[in-house]
Amino acid sequence: MTIPGHQDRAAAAELETGPQPQPQPQPRMSRRAALRTAATTGVAVTALAATAGPALAAARPARAEGEDHGHNVAERAGTDPGEPIIAHLRDARTGEIDVFRGTSRVRLRDPALAALLVRKSR
Amino acid sequence: MSSHREAPEISKDPVADSTDVYAFISPDQPSTVTLIANYIPLQGPAGGPNFYEFGDDVLYEIHVDNDGDGYADITYQFRFTTKLQTPSSFLYNTGPISSLSDSTWNSKQFYSVTRCDSGGTHPLGTRLACPPCNIGPLSTPDYEAKLGRPAVHSLPRGIKVFAGQRAEEFYVDLGSIFDLADLRPLQSANVFAHALGLPNQPGVNATNHLNVHSIALQVPISQLVSHGKPTIGVWTSASRQTVSVRGDAGQHPVGSGPWKQVSRLANPLFNEVLVPLGQKDYWNTQRPAHDKQFASYVAHPELASLLPVIYPAIPPGKAPFAHLAKLVKSGKPRADLEAILLTGIPSGIIPGFTNFTGPVQADMVRLNTSIPPTPKSSPKYSTLGLIGGDVAGFPNGRRVEDDVVTIELRAIAGATYPLVAPGYKVDAVVAALTDGLTGASVKNKPLASFPYLGVPYDGYHNPS
């Protein structure tokens, strides 16, 4: 026995009101890639930290008007120079790399560095 | 159920899983508001040897919106740290724990509280002690006097805080409701139960004798409201850092990156009952200000369409939800539910009452702080809150004893639709709609003073 007359709700709703809201695409963190990159590309990541400091600071997002205070204040907190830096190579073809440090994340586009990470992680 | 294990992903991460939010004028301190966020659902009290703790790697927050835009104007952040007294012992405690600083207590947890607002961050307290879990009469004798009450800390500016284990005060017949929407007191009318010949029965409180971990704050009203706007919106969230890397053997994982919200909660049952399964995890990542995208699930709740078919006409009786079925079939949006859950109730609908915060649709517990608490001795006091004629109860905030399951069941079944459509005739069965539980279904009762949630059940006597 099934619930009588209970048809596919999404399909029924679309018929009545048009497409239902769908989840917005969320950045997918590949844990495996992050682990692999963090574990095998220490040289590359260290060099990145040494050379890209100003770029990282400049890329840190400012607090937008109307945003919650809690998260943004936490994210703007200072970083500890000794804390780990973790790089996630999102797309080797475009060189898109996320770099995580403390509570910040910056997104770089550096095909040369991406190629180096790919080579070193093999 | 209020929000226990309500979404697939968060059900696998209990320390970050929010279960209930309460916001009410403190009955014994009416110049203050008490805000409570519960986490770690369905704790069996005998859950040793590693008893329950908050996540050291989780950012817990209680948010307050005081201008109606669905964004937090004030956020209280809580961060926890666990310290082992004797790492060489496998025991949680090496003798009776007679105080919060007792050396016999091996695994202690401490926390910090920070207020974030437009003025920046304001540390309110650091190294505040949590109480241990209630283990049993040998390990945690005289629990409340020696461990529970001393864990209520006074902070600057007249604030009180508590974080630790408490008795689950939310009552619900989980086993029945999620067995094809069965309500035991009415199950002879449930099409599936009827087929099995099940008679009507009393409800069973599935959360009785279980504990939760509570974060409770008592804050002067003046520190929460903005000038001329007495209604605040409240919710909680838990966040984890974007990346976690497991280190070498024996090392703790390394967290890095921005905090990502993995759980949130305001009105009970919102994500649990209204949001469809395929969107629940996504809903948990969103902020109330963006809840317009979920408004259709409030305006056309699936449960309202199910009730008439699960409880159909069983000859010789009539269809118990005939009026609700017509309402659902009409396709009219449930403006009553949208007001209750997403905007607050505008003035002019219920005489002398409003908790409207504006047109922004946002799931928040809305508390009009200008409405005084109703004494339990008053004839106006009702755990059915607004639908019971008590404007100091849910959905005007939420008190610990409020029977939110019954209130929301009845509201979804049409009890509140006449607020927006005075000609609508509510099905007679709605007045009897219940899972058969009341506050009397909870063994460890709420306390009369902060933190109001009852003494946690100990693992020696529960289960017994």
XYZ file of C-alpha atoms in Angstrom:
586
model
C 0.000 0.000 0.000
C 1.245 3.499 -0.753
C -0.104 6.866 0.280
C -3.242 7.136 -1.834
C -3.127 9.665 -4.630
C 0.287 11.024 -3.603
C 1.945 11.705 -6.891
C 5.423 12.935 -7.567
C 5.338 16.206 -5.652
C 8.050 17.986 -7.562
C 6.477 17.131 -10.887
C 3.057 18.186 -9.646
C 4.410 21.429 -8.252
C 6.133 22.245 -11.528
C 2.882 21.758 -13.355
C 1.190 24.226 -11.027
C 3.806 26.871 -10.350
C 6.721 26.339 -12.703
C 10.152 25.064 -11.773
C 10.844 24.688 -8.072
C 13.911 26.355 -6.551
C 16.955 24.205 -6.954
C 20.050 24.230 -4.784
C 22.537 26.752 -6.033
C 25.769 25.087 -7.070
C 28.054 25.009 -4.090
C 31.836 24.946 -4.474
C 32.715 21.313 -4.092
C 35.703 20.650 -1.915
C 37.570 17.625 -3.080
C 38.989 16.360 0.192
C 41.240 13.974 -1.646
C 42.696 16.724 -3.778
C 43.183 18.977 -0.786
C 44.909 16.229 1.154
C 47.094 15.307 -1.749
C 48.049 18.882 -2.435
C 48.697 19.670 1.205
C 50.695 16.515 1.713
C 52.864 16.634 -1.369
C 53.363 20.239 -2.366
C 54.959 21.809 0.646
C 57.563 23.609 -1.442
C 55.021 25.099 -3.746
C 52.729 26.226 -0.955
C 55.554 27.780 1.038
C 56.719 29.682 -2.008
C 53.185 30.846 -2.572
C 52.929 32.207 0.943
C 56.213 34.028 0.631
C 55.492 35.666 -2.685
C 51.785 36.199 -2.684
C 51.235 37.825 0.686
C 50.119 41.216 -0.608
C 47.951 39.558 -3.239
C 46.325 37.389 -0.597
C 45.611 40.366 1.602
C 44.219 42.347 -1.275
C 41.977 39.490 -2.330
C 40.409 39.020 1.086
C 36.742 39.928 0.760
C 35.518 43.023 2.514
C 32.367 42.826 4.600
C 29.331 43.517 2.508
C 26.595 45.810 3.712
C 23.701 43.868 5.189
C 25.734 40.743 5.897
C 25.753 38.997 9.253
C 28.270 40.356 11.685
C 29.357 37.106 13.300
C 30.813 35.233 10.383
C 32.415 38.249 8.828
C 34.077 39.399 11.992
C 35.391 35.890 12.540
C 36.665 35.706 8.991
C 38.453 39.027 9.262
C 40.338 37.899 12.349
C 44.104 38.037 12.022
C 46.050 35.007 10.894
C 48.821 33.318 12.799
C 52.059 33.266 10.758
C 52.742 29.735 11.971
C 49.451 28.212 10.974
C 49.185 25.823 8.055
C 48.398 26.930 4.551
C 46.321 24.515 2.523
C 45.939 24.705 -1.232
C 43.149 23.125 -3.211
C 43.750 22.878 -6.917
C 40.234 23.294 -8.220
C 40.943 23.162 -11.922
C 44.342 22.264 -13.332
C 43.425 23.506 -16.817
C 42.561 27.041 -15.760
C 44.988 27.165 -12.839
C 42.233 27.952 -10.354
C 43.539 27.364 -6.837
C 41.927 27.984 -3.460
C 44.381 28.803 -0.692
C 43.177 28.403 2.878
C 44.894 29.986 5.848
C 43.387 30.527 9.257
C 39.810 31.483 8.573
C 40.477 32.989 5.184
C 40.302 31.698 1.650
C 41.667 33.342 -1.447
C 41.188 32.141 -4.995
C 44.112 32.384 -7.366
C 44.374 31.807 -11.090
C 47.941 30.686 -11.731
C 48.351 28.095 -14.517
C 52.095 27.775 -13.927
C 51.680 27.023 -10.248
C 48.845 24.647 -11.049
C 51.050 22.777 -13.478
C 53.775 22.576 -10.852
C 51.310 21.183 -8.284
C 50.121 18.592 -10.735
C 53.703 17.522 -11.531
C 54.767 17.369 -7.876
C 51.707 15.461 -6.750
C 52.260 12.557 -9.118
C 12.241 15.814 15.719
C 12.007 19.565 16.218
C 15.219 19.462 14.262
C 16.875 16.309 15.498
C 18.707 14.540 12.663
C 16.498 16.493 10.276
C 18.722 16.460 7.203
C 20.800 13.672 5.661
C 24.228 15.308 6.005
C 23.862 16.863 9.454
C 22.427 13.641 10.867
C 25.955 12.250 10.488
C 27.497 15.148 12.413
C 25.653 15.248 15.747
C 27.910 17.725 17.578
C 26.956 20.336 14.970
C 23.309 19.272 14.736
C 21.031 21.877 16.285
C 17.851 20.426 17.737
C 15.788 23.235 19.262
C 15.817 26.986 19.719
C 13.977 28.734 22.516
C 13.533 32.487 22.956
C 11.317 33.902 25.685
C 11.043 36.620 28.255
C 12.612 35.154 31.377
C 9.653 34.539 33.679
C 11.651 35.277 36.833
C 13.737 38.091 35.265
C 11.273 39.837 32.942
C 13.728 42.555 31.955
C 15.762 39.874 30.196
C 15.384 37.486 27.284
C 16.548 33.893 27.508
C 17.967 32.410 24.331
C 18.661 28.672 24.182
C 20.168 26.605 21.388
C 20.320 22.842 21.816
C 22.741 20.532 20.044
C 23.741 16.847 19.979
C 20.369 15.113 19.715
C 18.998 11.983 21.330
C 21.786 11.411 23.841
C 21.512 8.145 25.687
C 22.558 9.082 29.233
C 24.661 5.922 29.567
C 26.794 6.900 26.577
C 30.194 6.319 28.185
C 33.080 5.969 28.357
C 33.368 9.015 26.111
C 30.452 11.080 27.241
C 28.990 13.815 25.084
C 30.813 17.104 24.491
C 30.487 20.120 22.227
C 32.756 20.112 19.189
C 36.045 21.921 19.754
C 36.174 22.419 15.986
C 32.650 23.836 15.657
C 31.686 27.513 15.748
C 28.362 27.738 17.565
C 26.363 30.935 17.195
C 23.115 32.446 18.409
C 21.967 35.264 16.140
C 19.595 38.148 16.721
C 18.075 40.259 13.966
C 16.561 43.417 15.386
C 15.690 45.329 12.218
C 13.779 42.729 10.215
C 16.161 42.194 7.307
C 16.897 38.563 8.128
C 20.572 39.273 8.788
C 22.125 39.096 12.223
C 22.688 42.412 13.939
C 24.016 40.697 17.038
C 25.745 37.333 17.156
C 26.937 35.495 20.227
C 29.734 33.100 19.354
C 30.739 30.106 21.429
C 34.029 28.197 21.026
C 34.890 25.129 23.082
C 38.164 23.589 24.244
C 38.563 20.181 25.847
C 41.344 19.563 28.380
C 42.396 16.136 29.596
C 43.464 16.068 33.236
C 44.980 12.600 33.060
C 45.572 11.543 29.468
C 47.045 8.232 30.623
C 43.689 7.095 32.040
C 40.890 5.651 29.956
C 38.336 6.952 32.424
C 36.158 10.050 32.054
C 36.545 10.428 35.804
C 38.772 8.698 38.346
C 36.464 9.252 41.329
C 33.363 11.178 42.301
C 33.271 14.622 40.681
C 32.341 17.031 43.435
C 33.090 20.343 41.738
C 33.800 21.834 38.322
C 37.529 21.961 39.170
C 37.741 18.500 40.710
C 40.936 16.715 39.626
C 38.999 13.440 39.450
C 37.247 14.765 36.333
C 39.508 13.811 33.467
C 37.875 15.349 30.414
C 36.864 18.934 31.119
C 35.431 21.321 28.585
C 35.719 25.112 28.638
C 34.348 27.783 26.364
C 34.510 31.416 25.378
C 31.638 33.762 24.580
C 32.005 36.682 22.203
C 29.422 39.205 21.103
C 29.739 40.427 17.523
C 27.846 43.487 16.396
C 28.297 46.610 14.332
C 30.857 47.814 16.863
C 33.098 44.773 16.332
C 33.833 41.818 18.571
C 33.406 42.004 22.313
C 34.754 39.103 24.371
C 32.295 38.451 27.186
C 33.947 35.517 28.878
C 36.790 33.052 28.473
C 37.680 29.731 30.062
C 34.145 29.265 31.317
C 33.576 25.763 32.655
C 30.967 23.386 31.298
C 29.536 20.870 33.729
C 30.348 17.189 33.214
C 27.729 14.885 31.842
C 25.469 13.327 34.443
C 26.998 9.884 34.764
C 25.436 8.399 37.870
C 25.250 8.592 41.651
C 28.808 7.354 42.148
C 30.502 9.696 39.680
C 28.300 12.794 39.766
C 26.533 12.824 43.137
C 24.300 15.793 43.903
C 24.629 16.786 40.260
C 22.660 19.999 40.075
C 23.889 21.564 43.323
C 27.559 20.783 42.808
C 27.907 20.769 39.022
C 24.862 22.094 37.203
C 24.169 25.327 39.082
C 27.865 26.269 39.470
C 28.115 26.099 35.673
C 25.824 29.133 35.381
C 28.275 31.983 34.878
C 27.629 35.678 35.307
C 29.146 37.825 32.588
C 29.531 41.601 32.379
C 26.472 43.771 31.614
C 24.040 41.545 33.478
C 24.366 38.502 31.182
C 24.200 34.903 32.350
C 25.452 31.937 30.372
C 25.370 28.166 30.640
C 26.700 25.538 28.257
C 26.441 21.846 28.953
C 24.235 18.803 29.210
C 20.541 19.181 30.015
C 17.433 17.025 29.963
C 15.572 16.993 26.662
C 12.396 18.988 27.277
C 11.036 18.732 23.748
C 8.427 15.992 23.580
C 7.288 14.179 20.490
C 6.064 10.750 19.440
C 8.808 10.264 16.863
C 8.190 6.556 16.489
C 4.609 7.129 15.500
C 4.821 10.308 13.435
C 7.511 9.008 11.143
C 5.628 5.745 10.731
C 3.546 7.174 7.886
C 2.263 10.190 9.823
C 0.551 8.063 12.416
C -0.889 9.875 15.420
C -1.605 7.195 17.997
C -4.596 8.971 19.598
C -6.268 9.076 16.164
C -4.705 6.089 14.486
C -7.915 4.147 14.001
C -8.554 6.771 11.304
C -5.095 6.404 9.731
C -5.547 4.449 6.533
C -2.531 2.239 7.212
C -3.189 1.698 10.916
C -6.844 1.056 10.153
C -5.830 -1.706 7.753
C -3.911 -3.348 10.616
C -6.817 -2.874 13.006
C -4.804 -0.692 15.409
C -6.960 1.049 18.001
C -6.403 4.610 19.243
C -3.684 4.730 21.878
C -1.878 7.297 24.037
C 1.248 8.903 22.617
C 4.755 7.725 23.480
C 7.406 10.365 24.188
C 10.388 9.162 22.159
C 12.688 11.818 23.614
C 11.936 11.051 27.245
C 14.964 10.049 29.364
C 17.312 11.488 26.741
C 19.646 14.470 27.000
C 20.915 17.271 24.781
C 23.716 19.813 25.041
C 22.431 23.334 25.591
C 23.876 26.774 25.088
C 21.807 29.221 27.099
C 22.115 32.979 27.420
C 20.123 35.411 29.497
C 20.529 38.945 28.185
C 18.883 42.221 29.182
C 16.269 43.137 26.577
C 17.889 46.541 26.153
C 20.997 44.859 24.707
C 19.033 43.081 21.977
C 16.370 45.391 20.594
C 16.801 48.395 18.375
C 15.032 51.608 19.279
C 11.300 51.450 18.708
C 11.352 47.857 17.467
C 10.533 45.460 20.270
C 10.421 42.316 18.106
C 13.605 40.353 17.584
C 14.289 37.400 15.292
C 16.420 34.612 16.703
C 18.165 31.589 15.216
C 21.204 29.440 15.809
C 23.845 28.094 13.479
C 26.818 25.793 13.643
C 29.740 26.121 11.277
C 32.843 24.139 10.437
C 35.954 25.360 8.691
C 36.016 24.728 4.969
C 38.942 22.312 5.044
C 39.901 19.630 7.516
C 43.104 17.696 7.023
C 43.801 14.637 9.072
C 47.344 14.751 10.408
C 49.789 12.044 11.341
C 48.772 9.322 13.762
C 47.611 10.756 17.057
C 47.397 14.329 15.838
C 44.153 16.204 15.742
C 42.835 17.197 12.321
C 43.863 20.652 11.114
C 41.023 23.000 10.229
C 41.497 25.848 7.829
C 39.541 28.318 5.782
C 36.369 30.288 6.317
C 33.615 28.983 8.535
C 30.911 27.232 6.545
C 27.474 26.911 8.038
C 26.413 23.265 8.294
C 23.366 23.577 10.540
C 20.811 26.196 11.433
C 17.537 26.344 13.257
C 14.837 28.756 14.288
C 11.197 27.677 14.141
C 10.715 24.069 15.200
C 10.025 21.587 12.418
C 10.722 24.062 9.609
C 13.460 22.079 7.921
C 12.202 18.809 9.355
C 8.647 18.879 8.042
C 8.359 21.628 5.440
C 11.563 21.466 3.410
C 11.791 18.480 1.047
C 14.480 15.876 1.503
C 16.457 16.940 -1.532
C 16.859 20.492 -0.168
C 17.364 19.949 3.554
C 21.161 19.977 3.510
C 21.152 23.008 1.251
C 18.685 24.757 3.566
C 21.116 24.214 6.434
C 23.796 26.207 4.584
C 21.547 29.208 3.958
C 20.836 32.265 6.072
C 17.347 33.432 6.998
C 17.634 36.467 4.737
C 17.577 34.097 1.768
C 14.551 32.082 2.830
C 12.274 33.441 0.133
C 13.590 30.583 -1.990
C 11.889 28.138 0.437
C 8.643 30.077 0.835
C 6.712 27.809 -1.522
C 7.193 24.907 0.898
C 5.499 27.006 3.584
C 2.752 28.256 1.301
C 2.005 24.736 0.064
C 3.075 22.356 2.820
C 3.267 18.726 1.790
C 1.844 17.591 5.126
C -1.371 19.542 4.515
C -1.900 17.597 1.311
C -1.105 14.284 3.017
C -3.436 14.551 5.992
C -6.658 14.183 3.969
C -5.349 11.117 2.152
C -3.767 9.406 5.159
C -6.863 10.135 7.246
C -9.611 9.601 4.632
C -13.288 8.970 5.137
C -13.672 5.554 6.714
C -17.323 4.462 6.429
C -19.615 5.103 8.095
C -17.710 8.260 9.095
C -17.169 11.383 7.023
C -13.837 12.610 5.710
C -12.209 14.243 8.758
C -10.120 16.676 6.701
C -12.690 17.580 4.044
C -12.212 21.348 4.400
C -8.436 21.035 4.396
C -8.630 18.902 1.263
C -10.640 21.618 -0.487
C -8.179 24.268 0.622
C -5.242 22.260 -0.694
C -7.045 21.580 -3.948
C -7.748 25.287 -4.401
C -4.011 25.934 -4.615
C -4.349 29.021 -2.443
C -1.118 29.836 -0.634
C -1.131 29.414 3.113
C -0.620 33.050 4.009
C -1.258 32.143 7.645
C 1.771 29.854 7.761
C 3.879 32.325 5.823
C 3.090 34.973 8.428
C 3.673 32.694 11.406
C 6.967 31.280 10.162
C 8.449 33.801 7.727
C 7.408 37.379 8.535
C 5.665 37.389 11.878
C 2.008 38.204 12.366
C 1.091 41.773 11.365
C -0.928 43.942 13.692
C -4.680 43.948 13.255
C -5.023 40.190 12.835
C -4.955 39.155 16.483
C -6.226 41.901 18.797
C -3.393 43.472 20.730
C -0.693 41.310 19.214
C 1.973 41.514 16.555
C 5.417 40.082 16.035
C 5.723 41.264 12.450
C 9.263 42.181 11.460
C 8.624 43.375 7.922
C 8.205 41.927 4.452
C 11.483 39.984 4.325
C 10.659 36.285 4.469
C 13.037 34.701 6.936
C 12.716 31.710 9.220
C 13.370 33.202 12.655
C 11.802 32.731 16.068
C 10.160 36.123 16.462
C 9.734 37.400 19.976
C 7.878 40.593 20.776
C 9.779 41.604 23.882
C 7.120 44.089 24.940
C 4.712 41.281 25.815
C 5.217 40.181 29.406
C 5.456 36.496 30.310
C 2.256 34.755 31.310
C 2.555 33.270 34.790
C 1.916 29.537 34.865
C -0.688 30.189 37.528
C -2.644 32.448 35.194
C -5.751 31.076 33.461
C -4.360 32.606 30.276
C -1.268 30.392 30.373
C -1.386 27.757 27.664
C 1.314 25.499 26.259
C -0.566 25.867 22.975
C 0.648 29.465 22.886
C -1.113 31.737 20.475
C -3.653 29.138 19.305
C -4.432 28.548 22.981
C -5.006 32.272 23.547
C -1.656 32.877 25.275
C 0.209 35.604 23.382
C 3.379 35.010 25.401
C 3.868 31.580 23.836
C 4.850 30.130 20.477
C 4.937 31.520 17.833
C 5.631 34.627 19.871
C 9.046 33.310 20.765
C 9.129 29.797 22.085
C 9.032 28.717 25.712
C 10.481 25.466 26.973
C 7.093 23.912 27.714
C 5.320 24.994 24.533
C 3.676 22.073 22.727
C 5.069 22.993 19.347
C 4.219 19.653 17.729
C 0.516 20.067 18.444
C 0.577 23.764 17.555
C 2.214 23.193 14.178
C 0.150 20.100 13.384
C -3.034 22.063 13.965
C -1.761 25.122 12.123
C -0.804 23.082 9.061
C -4.173 21.315 9.261
C -5.904 24.662 8.930
C -6.421 25.944 12.474
C -4.780 29.283 11.694
C -6.093 29.753 8.164
C -9.109 31.789 9.372
C -6.623 34.479 10.447
C -6.272 35.338 6.764
C -9.558 33.904 5.464
C -12.241 34.502 8.086
C -14.842 32.491 6.138
C -12.800 29.289 6.215
C -14.369 26.534 8.291
C -11.775 24.534 10.188
C -12.324 20.763 10.211
C -13.669 19.675 13.598
C -10.942 17.047 13.938
C -8.243 19.742 14.008
C -9.111 20.693 17.590
C -8.284 17.117 18.602
C -5.169 16.805 16.473
C -2.223 15.793 18.651
C 0.484 13.207 19.008
C -0.951 12.611 22.461
C 1.811 14.235 24.520
C 2.039 17.180 26.897
C 4.656 18.561 29.233
C 3.569 15.852 31.647
C 5.139 13.364 29.239
C 8.627 14.572 30.268
C 10.150 13.022 33.387
C 12.757 15.649 34.320
C 10.772 18.859 34.365
C 12.030 22.310 33.373
C 13.617 24.407 36.116
C 11.993 27.586 37.393
C 15.146 29.607 36.821
C 17.991 29.913 34.323
C 18.918 27.819 32.365
C 15.332 26.516 32.697
C 16.036 23.152 31.037
C 15.839 20.269 33.451
C 18.567 18.296 35.204
C 20.096 15.834 32.722
C 19.201 12.187 33.111
C 22.030 10.120 34.561
C 23.311 6.994 32.913
C 22.973 4.765 35.952
C 19.209 5.101 36.202
C 18.432 5.721 32.534
C 17.583 3.447 30.912
C 16.356 1.306 33.754
